[in-house]
PDB file of C-alpha atoms in Angstrom:
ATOM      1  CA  UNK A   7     -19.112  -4.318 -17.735  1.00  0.00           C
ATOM      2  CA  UNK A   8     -15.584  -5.157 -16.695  1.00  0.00           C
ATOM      3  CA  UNK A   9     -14.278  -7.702 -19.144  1.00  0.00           C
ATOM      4  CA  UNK A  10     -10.663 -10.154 -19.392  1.00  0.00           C
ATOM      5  CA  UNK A  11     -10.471 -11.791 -22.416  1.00  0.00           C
ATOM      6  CA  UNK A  12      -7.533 -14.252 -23.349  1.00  0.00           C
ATOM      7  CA  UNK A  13      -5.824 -15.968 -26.172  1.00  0.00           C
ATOM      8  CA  UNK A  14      -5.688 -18.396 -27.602  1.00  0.00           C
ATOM      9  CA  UNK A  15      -7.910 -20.275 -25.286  1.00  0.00           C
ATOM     10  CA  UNK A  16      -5.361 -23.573 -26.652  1.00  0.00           C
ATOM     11  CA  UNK A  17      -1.927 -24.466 -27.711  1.00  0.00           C
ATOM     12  CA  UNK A  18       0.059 -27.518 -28.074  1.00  0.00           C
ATOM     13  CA  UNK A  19       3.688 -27.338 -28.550  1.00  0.00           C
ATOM     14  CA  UNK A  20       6.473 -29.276 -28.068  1.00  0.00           C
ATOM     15  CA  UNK A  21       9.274 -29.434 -25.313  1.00  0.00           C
ATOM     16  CA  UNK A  22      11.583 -26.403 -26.363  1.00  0.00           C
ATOM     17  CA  UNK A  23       9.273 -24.146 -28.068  1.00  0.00           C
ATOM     18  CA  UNK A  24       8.485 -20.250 -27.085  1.00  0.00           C
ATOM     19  CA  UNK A  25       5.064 -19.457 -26.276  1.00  0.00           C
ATOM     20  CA  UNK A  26       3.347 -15.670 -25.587  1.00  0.00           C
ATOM     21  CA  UNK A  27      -0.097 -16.023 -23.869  1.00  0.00           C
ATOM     22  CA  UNK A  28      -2.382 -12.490 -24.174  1.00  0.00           C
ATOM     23  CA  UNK A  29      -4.694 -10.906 -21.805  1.00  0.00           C
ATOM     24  CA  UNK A  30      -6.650  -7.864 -23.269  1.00  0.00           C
ATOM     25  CA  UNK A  31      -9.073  -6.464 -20.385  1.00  0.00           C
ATOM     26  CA  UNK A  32     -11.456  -3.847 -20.581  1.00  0.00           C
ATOM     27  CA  UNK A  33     -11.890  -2.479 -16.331  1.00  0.00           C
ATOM     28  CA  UNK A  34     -12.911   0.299 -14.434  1.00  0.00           C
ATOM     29  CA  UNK A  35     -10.816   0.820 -11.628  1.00  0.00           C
ATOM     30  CA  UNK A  36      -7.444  -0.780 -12.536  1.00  0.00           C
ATOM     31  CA  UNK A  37      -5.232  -1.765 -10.042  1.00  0.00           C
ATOM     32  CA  UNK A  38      -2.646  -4.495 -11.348  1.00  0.00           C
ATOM     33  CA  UNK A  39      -3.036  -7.280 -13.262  1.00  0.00           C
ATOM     34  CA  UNK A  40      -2.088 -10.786 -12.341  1.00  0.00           C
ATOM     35  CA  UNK A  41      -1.103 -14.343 -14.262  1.00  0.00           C
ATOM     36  CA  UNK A  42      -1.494 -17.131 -12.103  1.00  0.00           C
ATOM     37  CA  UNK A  43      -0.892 -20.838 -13.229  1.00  0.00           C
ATOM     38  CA  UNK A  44      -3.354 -23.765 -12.794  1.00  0.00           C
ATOM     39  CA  UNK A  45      -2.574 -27.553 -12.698  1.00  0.00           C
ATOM     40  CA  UNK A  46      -4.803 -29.673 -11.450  1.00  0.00           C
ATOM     41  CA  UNK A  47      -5.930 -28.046  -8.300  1.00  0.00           C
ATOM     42  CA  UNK A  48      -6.050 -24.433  -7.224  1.00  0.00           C
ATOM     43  CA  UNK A  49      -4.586 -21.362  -9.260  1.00  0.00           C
ATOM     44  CA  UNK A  50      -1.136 -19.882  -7.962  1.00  0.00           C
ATOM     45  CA  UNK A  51       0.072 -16.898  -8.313  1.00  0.00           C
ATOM     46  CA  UNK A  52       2.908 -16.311 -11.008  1.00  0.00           C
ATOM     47  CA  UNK A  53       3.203 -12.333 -11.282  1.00  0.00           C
ATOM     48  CA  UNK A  54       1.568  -8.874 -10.765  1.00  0.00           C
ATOM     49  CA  UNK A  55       2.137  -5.884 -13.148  1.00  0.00           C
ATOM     50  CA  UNK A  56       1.098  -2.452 -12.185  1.00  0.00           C
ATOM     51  CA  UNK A  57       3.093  -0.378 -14.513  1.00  0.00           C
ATOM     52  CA  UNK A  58       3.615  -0.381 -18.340  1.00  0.00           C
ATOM     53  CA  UNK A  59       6.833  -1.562 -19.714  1.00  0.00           C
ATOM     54  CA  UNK A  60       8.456  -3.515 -16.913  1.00  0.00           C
ATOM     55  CA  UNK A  61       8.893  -6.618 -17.944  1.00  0.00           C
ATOM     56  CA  UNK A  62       8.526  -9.070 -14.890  1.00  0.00           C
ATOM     57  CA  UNK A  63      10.526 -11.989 -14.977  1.00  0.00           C
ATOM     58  CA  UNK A  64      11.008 -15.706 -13.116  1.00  0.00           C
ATOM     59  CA  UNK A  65      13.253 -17.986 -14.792  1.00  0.00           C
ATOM     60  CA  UNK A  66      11.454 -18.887 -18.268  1.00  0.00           C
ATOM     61  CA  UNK A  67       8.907 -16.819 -17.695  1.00  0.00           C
ATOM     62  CA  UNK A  68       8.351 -13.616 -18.112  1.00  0.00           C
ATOM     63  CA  UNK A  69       5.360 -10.837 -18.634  1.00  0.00           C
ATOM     64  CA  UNK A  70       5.028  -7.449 -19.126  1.00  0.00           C
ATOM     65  CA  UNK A  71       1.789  -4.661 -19.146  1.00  0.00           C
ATOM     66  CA  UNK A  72       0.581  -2.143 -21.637  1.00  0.00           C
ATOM     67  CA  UNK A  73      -1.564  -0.064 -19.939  1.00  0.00           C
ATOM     68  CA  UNK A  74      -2.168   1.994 -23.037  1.00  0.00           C
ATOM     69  CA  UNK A  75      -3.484  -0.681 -25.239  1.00  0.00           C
ATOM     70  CA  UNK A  76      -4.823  -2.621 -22.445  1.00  0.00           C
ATOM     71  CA  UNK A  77      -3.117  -6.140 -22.724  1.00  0.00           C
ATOM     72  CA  UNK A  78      -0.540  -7.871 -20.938  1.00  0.00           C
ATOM     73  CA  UNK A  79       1.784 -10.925 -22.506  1.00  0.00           C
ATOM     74  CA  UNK A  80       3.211 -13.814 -20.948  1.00  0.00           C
ATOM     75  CA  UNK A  81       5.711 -15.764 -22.438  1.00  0.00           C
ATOM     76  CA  UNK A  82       7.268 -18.651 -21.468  1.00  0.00           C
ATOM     77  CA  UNK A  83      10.919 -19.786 -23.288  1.00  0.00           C
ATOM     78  CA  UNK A  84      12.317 -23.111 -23.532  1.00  0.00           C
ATOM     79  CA  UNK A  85       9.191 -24.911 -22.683  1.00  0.00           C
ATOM     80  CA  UNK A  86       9.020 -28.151 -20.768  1.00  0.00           C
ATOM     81  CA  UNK A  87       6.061 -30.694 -20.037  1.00  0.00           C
ATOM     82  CA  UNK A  88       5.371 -29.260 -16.289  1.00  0.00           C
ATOM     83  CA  UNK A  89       5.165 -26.543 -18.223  1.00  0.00           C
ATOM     84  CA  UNK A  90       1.147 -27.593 -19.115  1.00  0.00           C
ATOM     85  CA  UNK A  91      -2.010 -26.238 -17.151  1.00  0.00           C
ATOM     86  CA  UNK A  92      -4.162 -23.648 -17.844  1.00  0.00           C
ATOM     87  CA  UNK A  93      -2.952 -19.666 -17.626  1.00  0.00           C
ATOM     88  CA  UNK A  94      -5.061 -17.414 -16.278  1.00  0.00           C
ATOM     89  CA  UNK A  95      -5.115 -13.834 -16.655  1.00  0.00           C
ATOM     90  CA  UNK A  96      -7.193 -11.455 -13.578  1.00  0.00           C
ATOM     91  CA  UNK A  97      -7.301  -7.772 -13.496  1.00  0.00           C
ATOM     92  CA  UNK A  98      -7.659  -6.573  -9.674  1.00  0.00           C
ATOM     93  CA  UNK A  99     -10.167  -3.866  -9.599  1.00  0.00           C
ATOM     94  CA  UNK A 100     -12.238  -3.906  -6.028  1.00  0.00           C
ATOM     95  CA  UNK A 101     -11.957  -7.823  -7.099  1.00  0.00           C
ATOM     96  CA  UNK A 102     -10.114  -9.873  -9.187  1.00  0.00           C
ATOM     97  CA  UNK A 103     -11.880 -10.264 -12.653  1.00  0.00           C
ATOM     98  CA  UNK A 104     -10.365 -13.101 -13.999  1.00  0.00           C
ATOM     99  CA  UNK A 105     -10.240 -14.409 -17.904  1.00  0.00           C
ATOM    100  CA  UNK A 106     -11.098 -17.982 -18.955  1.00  0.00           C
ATOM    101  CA  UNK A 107      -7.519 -18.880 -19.432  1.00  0.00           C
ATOM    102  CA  UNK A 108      -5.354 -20.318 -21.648  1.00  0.00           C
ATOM    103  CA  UNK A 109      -4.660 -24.365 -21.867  1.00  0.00           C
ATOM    104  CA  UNK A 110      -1.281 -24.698 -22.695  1.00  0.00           C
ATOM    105  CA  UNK A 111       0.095 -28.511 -23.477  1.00  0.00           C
ATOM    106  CA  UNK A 112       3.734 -29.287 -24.274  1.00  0.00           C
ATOM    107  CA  UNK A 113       4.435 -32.848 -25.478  1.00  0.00           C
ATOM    108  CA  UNK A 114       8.054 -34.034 -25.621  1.00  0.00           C
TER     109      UNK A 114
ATOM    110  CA  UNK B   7       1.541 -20.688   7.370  1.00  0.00           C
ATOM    111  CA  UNK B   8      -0.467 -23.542   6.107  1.00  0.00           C
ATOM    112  CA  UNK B   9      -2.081 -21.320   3.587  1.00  0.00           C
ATOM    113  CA  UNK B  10      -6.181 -21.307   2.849  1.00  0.00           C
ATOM    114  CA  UNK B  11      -7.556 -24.361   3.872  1.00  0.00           C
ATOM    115  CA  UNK B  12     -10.900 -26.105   2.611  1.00  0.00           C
ATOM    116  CA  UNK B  13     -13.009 -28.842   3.237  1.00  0.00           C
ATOM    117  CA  UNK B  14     -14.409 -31.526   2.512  1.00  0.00           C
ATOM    118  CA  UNK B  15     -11.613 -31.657  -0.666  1.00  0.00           C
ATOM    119  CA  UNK B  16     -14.451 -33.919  -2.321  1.00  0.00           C
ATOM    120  CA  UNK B  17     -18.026 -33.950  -1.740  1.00  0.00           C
ATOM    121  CA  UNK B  18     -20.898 -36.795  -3.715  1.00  0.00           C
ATOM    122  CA  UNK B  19     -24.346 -35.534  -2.727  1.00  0.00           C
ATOM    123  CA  UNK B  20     -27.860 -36.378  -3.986  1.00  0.00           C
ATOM    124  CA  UNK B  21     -30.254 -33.895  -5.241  1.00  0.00           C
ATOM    125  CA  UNK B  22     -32.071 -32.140  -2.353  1.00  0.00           C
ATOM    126  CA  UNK B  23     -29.762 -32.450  -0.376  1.00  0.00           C
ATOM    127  CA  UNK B  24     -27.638 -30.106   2.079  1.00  0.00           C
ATOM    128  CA  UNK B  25     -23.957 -29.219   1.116  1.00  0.00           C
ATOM    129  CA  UNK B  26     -21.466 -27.219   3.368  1.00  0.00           C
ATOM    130  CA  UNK B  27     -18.241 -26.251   2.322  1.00  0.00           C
ATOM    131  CA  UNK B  28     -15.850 -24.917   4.833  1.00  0.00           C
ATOM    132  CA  UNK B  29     -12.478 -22.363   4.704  1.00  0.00           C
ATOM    133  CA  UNK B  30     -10.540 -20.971   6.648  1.00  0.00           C
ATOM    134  CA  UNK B  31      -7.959 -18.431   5.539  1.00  0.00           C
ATOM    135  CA  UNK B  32      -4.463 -17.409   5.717  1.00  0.00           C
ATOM    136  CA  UNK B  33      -4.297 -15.519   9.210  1.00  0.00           C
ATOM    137  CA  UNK B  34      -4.448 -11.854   9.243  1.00  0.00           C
ATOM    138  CA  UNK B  35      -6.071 -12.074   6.007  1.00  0.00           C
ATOM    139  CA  UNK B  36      -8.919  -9.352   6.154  1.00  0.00           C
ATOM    140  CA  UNK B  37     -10.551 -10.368   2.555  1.00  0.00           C
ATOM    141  CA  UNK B  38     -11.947 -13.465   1.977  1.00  0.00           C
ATOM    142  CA  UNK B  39     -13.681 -14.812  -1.397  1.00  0.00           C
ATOM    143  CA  UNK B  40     -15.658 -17.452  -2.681  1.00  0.00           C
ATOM    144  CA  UNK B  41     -15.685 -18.736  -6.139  1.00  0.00           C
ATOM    145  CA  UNK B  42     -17.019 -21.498  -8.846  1.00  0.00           C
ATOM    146  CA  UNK B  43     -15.179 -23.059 -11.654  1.00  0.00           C
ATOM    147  CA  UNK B  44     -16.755 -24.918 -14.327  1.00  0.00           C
ATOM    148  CA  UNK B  45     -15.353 -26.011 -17.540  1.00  0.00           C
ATOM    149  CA  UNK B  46     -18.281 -24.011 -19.417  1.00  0.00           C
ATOM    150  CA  UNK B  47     -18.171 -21.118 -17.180  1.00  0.00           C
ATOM    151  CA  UNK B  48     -14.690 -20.688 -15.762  1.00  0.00           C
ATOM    152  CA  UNK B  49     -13.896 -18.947 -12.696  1.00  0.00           C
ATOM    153  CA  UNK B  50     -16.533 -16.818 -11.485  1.00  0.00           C
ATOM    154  CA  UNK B  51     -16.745 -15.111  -7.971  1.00  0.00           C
ATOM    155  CA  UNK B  52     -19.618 -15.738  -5.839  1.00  0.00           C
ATOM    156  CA  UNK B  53     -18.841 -13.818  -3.305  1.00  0.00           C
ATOM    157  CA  UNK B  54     -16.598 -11.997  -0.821  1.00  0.00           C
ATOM    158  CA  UNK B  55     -16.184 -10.688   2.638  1.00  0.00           C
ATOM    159  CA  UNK B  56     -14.167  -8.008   3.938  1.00  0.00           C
ATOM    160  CA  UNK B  57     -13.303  -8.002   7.698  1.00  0.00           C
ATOM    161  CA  UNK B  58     -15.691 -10.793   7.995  1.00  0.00           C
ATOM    162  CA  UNK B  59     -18.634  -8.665   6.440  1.00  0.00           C
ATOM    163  CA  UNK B  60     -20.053  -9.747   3.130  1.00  0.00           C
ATOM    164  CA  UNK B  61     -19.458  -6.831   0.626  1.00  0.00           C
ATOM    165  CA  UNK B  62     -20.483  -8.086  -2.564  1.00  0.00           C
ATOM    166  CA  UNK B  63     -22.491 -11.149  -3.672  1.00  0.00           C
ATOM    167  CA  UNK B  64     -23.672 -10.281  -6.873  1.00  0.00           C
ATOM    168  CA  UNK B  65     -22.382 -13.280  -7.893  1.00  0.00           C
ATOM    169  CA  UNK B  66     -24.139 -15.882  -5.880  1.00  0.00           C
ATOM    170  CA  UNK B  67     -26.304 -17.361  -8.565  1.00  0.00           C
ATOM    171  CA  UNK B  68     -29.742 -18.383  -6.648  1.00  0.00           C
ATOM    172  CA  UNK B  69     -31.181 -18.158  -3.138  1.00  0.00           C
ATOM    173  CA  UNK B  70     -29.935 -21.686  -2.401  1.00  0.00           C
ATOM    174  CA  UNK B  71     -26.939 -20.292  -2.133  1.00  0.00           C
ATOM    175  CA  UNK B  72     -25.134 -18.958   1.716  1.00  0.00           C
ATOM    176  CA  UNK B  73     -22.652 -18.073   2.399  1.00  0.00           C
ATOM    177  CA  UNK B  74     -21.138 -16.602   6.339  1.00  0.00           C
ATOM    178  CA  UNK B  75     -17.926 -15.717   7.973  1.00  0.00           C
ATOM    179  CA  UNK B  76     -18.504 -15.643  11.626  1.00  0.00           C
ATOM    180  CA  UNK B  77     -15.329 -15.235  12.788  1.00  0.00           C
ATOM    181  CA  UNK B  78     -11.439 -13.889  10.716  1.00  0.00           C
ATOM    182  CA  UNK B  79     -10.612 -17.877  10.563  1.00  0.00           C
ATOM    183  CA  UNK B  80     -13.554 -19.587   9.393  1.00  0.00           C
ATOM    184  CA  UNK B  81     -16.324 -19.263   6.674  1.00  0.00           C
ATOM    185  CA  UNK B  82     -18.716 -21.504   5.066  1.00  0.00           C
ATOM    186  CA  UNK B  83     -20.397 -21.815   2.088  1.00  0.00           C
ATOM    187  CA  UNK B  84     -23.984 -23.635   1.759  1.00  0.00           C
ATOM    188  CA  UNK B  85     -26.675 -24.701  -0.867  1.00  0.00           C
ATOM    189  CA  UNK B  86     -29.818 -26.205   0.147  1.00  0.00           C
ATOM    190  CA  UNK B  87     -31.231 -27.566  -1.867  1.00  0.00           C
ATOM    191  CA  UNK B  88     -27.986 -29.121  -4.092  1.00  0.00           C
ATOM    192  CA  UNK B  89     -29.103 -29.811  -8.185  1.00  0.00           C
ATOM    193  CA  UNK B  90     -26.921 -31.046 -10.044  1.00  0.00           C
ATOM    194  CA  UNK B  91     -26.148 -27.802 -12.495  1.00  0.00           C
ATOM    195  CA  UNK B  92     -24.219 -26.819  -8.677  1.00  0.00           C
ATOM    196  CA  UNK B  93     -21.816 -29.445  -9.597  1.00  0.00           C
ATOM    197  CA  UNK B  94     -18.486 -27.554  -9.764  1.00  0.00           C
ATOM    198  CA  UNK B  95     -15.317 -27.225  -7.807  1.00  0.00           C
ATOM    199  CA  UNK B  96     -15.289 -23.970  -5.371  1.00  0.00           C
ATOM    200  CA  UNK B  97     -12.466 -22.644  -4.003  1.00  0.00           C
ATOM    201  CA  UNK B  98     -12.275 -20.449  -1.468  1.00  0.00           C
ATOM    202  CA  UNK B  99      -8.998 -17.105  -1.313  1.00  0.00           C
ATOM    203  CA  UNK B 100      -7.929 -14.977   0.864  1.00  0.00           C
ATOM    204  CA  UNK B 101      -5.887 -11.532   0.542  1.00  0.00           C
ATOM    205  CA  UNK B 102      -4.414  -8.942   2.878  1.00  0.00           C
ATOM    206  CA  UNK B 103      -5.031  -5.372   1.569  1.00  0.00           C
ATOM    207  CA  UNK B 104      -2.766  -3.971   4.574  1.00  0.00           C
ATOM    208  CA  UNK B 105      -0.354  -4.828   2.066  1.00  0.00           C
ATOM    209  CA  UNK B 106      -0.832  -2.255  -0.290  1.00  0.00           C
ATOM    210  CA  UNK B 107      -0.329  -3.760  -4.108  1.00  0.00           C
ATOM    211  CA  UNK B 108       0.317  -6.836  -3.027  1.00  0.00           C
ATOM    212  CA  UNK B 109      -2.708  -7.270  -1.338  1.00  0.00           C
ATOM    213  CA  UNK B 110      -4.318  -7.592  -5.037  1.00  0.00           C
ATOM    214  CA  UNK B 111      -3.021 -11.101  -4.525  1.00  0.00           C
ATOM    215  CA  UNK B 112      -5.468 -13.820  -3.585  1.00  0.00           C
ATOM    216  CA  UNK B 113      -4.141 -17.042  -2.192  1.00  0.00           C
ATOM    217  CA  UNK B 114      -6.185 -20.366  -3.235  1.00  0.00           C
ATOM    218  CA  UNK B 115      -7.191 -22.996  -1.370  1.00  0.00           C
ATOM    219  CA  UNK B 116      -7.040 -26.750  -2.672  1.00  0.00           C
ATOM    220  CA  UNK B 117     -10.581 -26.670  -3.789  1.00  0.00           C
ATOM    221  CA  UNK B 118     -14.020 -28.290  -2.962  1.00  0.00           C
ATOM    222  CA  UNK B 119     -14.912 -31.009  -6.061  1.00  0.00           C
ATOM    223  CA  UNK B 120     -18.638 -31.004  -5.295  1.00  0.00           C
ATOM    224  CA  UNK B 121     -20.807 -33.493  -7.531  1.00  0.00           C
ATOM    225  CA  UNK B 122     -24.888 -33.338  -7.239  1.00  0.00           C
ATOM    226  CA  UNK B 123     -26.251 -36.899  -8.467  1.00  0.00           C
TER     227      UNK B 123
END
């Protein structure tokens, strides 16, 4: 069975701290594998990886895939309070299988 | 483009009752999928429809559950009869495989916050 699985599933931090989110997935069919961001409301897209070792980057954030060990890393640098939601992890097969995310909160 | 569209944004039902929840895609968007999110169960796909022909619904947890796409700009989703266990927000996402890789990416809609009383 196709399985994402992310961690931590929680982290507080404060304003100006690194974070690295991880996605390890277990898929048939690989295709990419995609971080999206959710506030409040509906998930948006952040970045797609397809090959290992190119790291991906917009502004302070940045990820990058292993395709060898099967996990991806997001990290985000410098962090600031619209920084919070949840981070989800999805590995696009015929359909996006998609981990239970990551709540990240940064207080100030 | 306006991007995927839902309605109702909110919807308060009673038990038994009939709920429809509505989407229409980004245009010339050929895939278009349905999905659940609850704070126990995350996100979980219910189903999608390529070319406006449901491909896999594996996901769609009971027979209460419909779900159609009669046209490339409009698709619903039902349950009849709502519980309240079906309370849940359900978005609906589109994606354009034309576009090679990039068509791995879905675009979300706003959401449907549906609560069964």
């Amino acid at each position: 069975e196709d399985k994402v699985v992310q961690s931590p599933l929680s982290l507080v931090v404060h304003e100006g701290d690194t974070v690295t989110l991880n996605c390890s997935y277990e898929v048939t069919n690989f295709r990419s594998l995609l971080w999206y961001k959710q506030e409040k409301k509906a998930p948006t897209f952040l970045f797609m990886l397809t090959s290992s070792g190119i790291e991906k980057k917009s502004g302070r954030l940045s990820s990058i895939l292993d395709k060898k060990e099967l996990f991806s890393i997001l990290n985000i640098t410098a962090t600031q309070t619209g920084d919070s939601a949840v981070y989800l992890c999805a590995v696009a097969t015929d359909k996006l299988i998609f981990g239970t995310g990551t709540r990240l909160q940064v207080f100030p | 483009d306006a991007g995927v569209i839902q309605s109702p944004r909110h919807e308060v039902t009673e038990m038994g009752q009939e709920v429809t929840l509505r989407c229409k895609p980004i245009s010339g968007h050929d895939y278009l999928f349905w999905y659940r999110q609850t704070m126990m169960r995350g996100l979980e796909l219910l189903i999608y429809f390529n070319n406006n022909v449901p491909i896999d619904d594996s996901g769609m947890p009971e027979d209460r559950f419909s779900a159609k796409m009669p046209n490339a700009s409009f698709s619903t989703l039902k349950i009849q009869p709502s519980e309240p266990r079906d309370s849940a927000v359900y978005f609906c996402a589109s994606s354009s495989r034309g576009q090679g890789l990039r068509g791995n990416i879905q675009y979300f809609g706003a959401g449907t916050r549906l609560s069964v009383l």
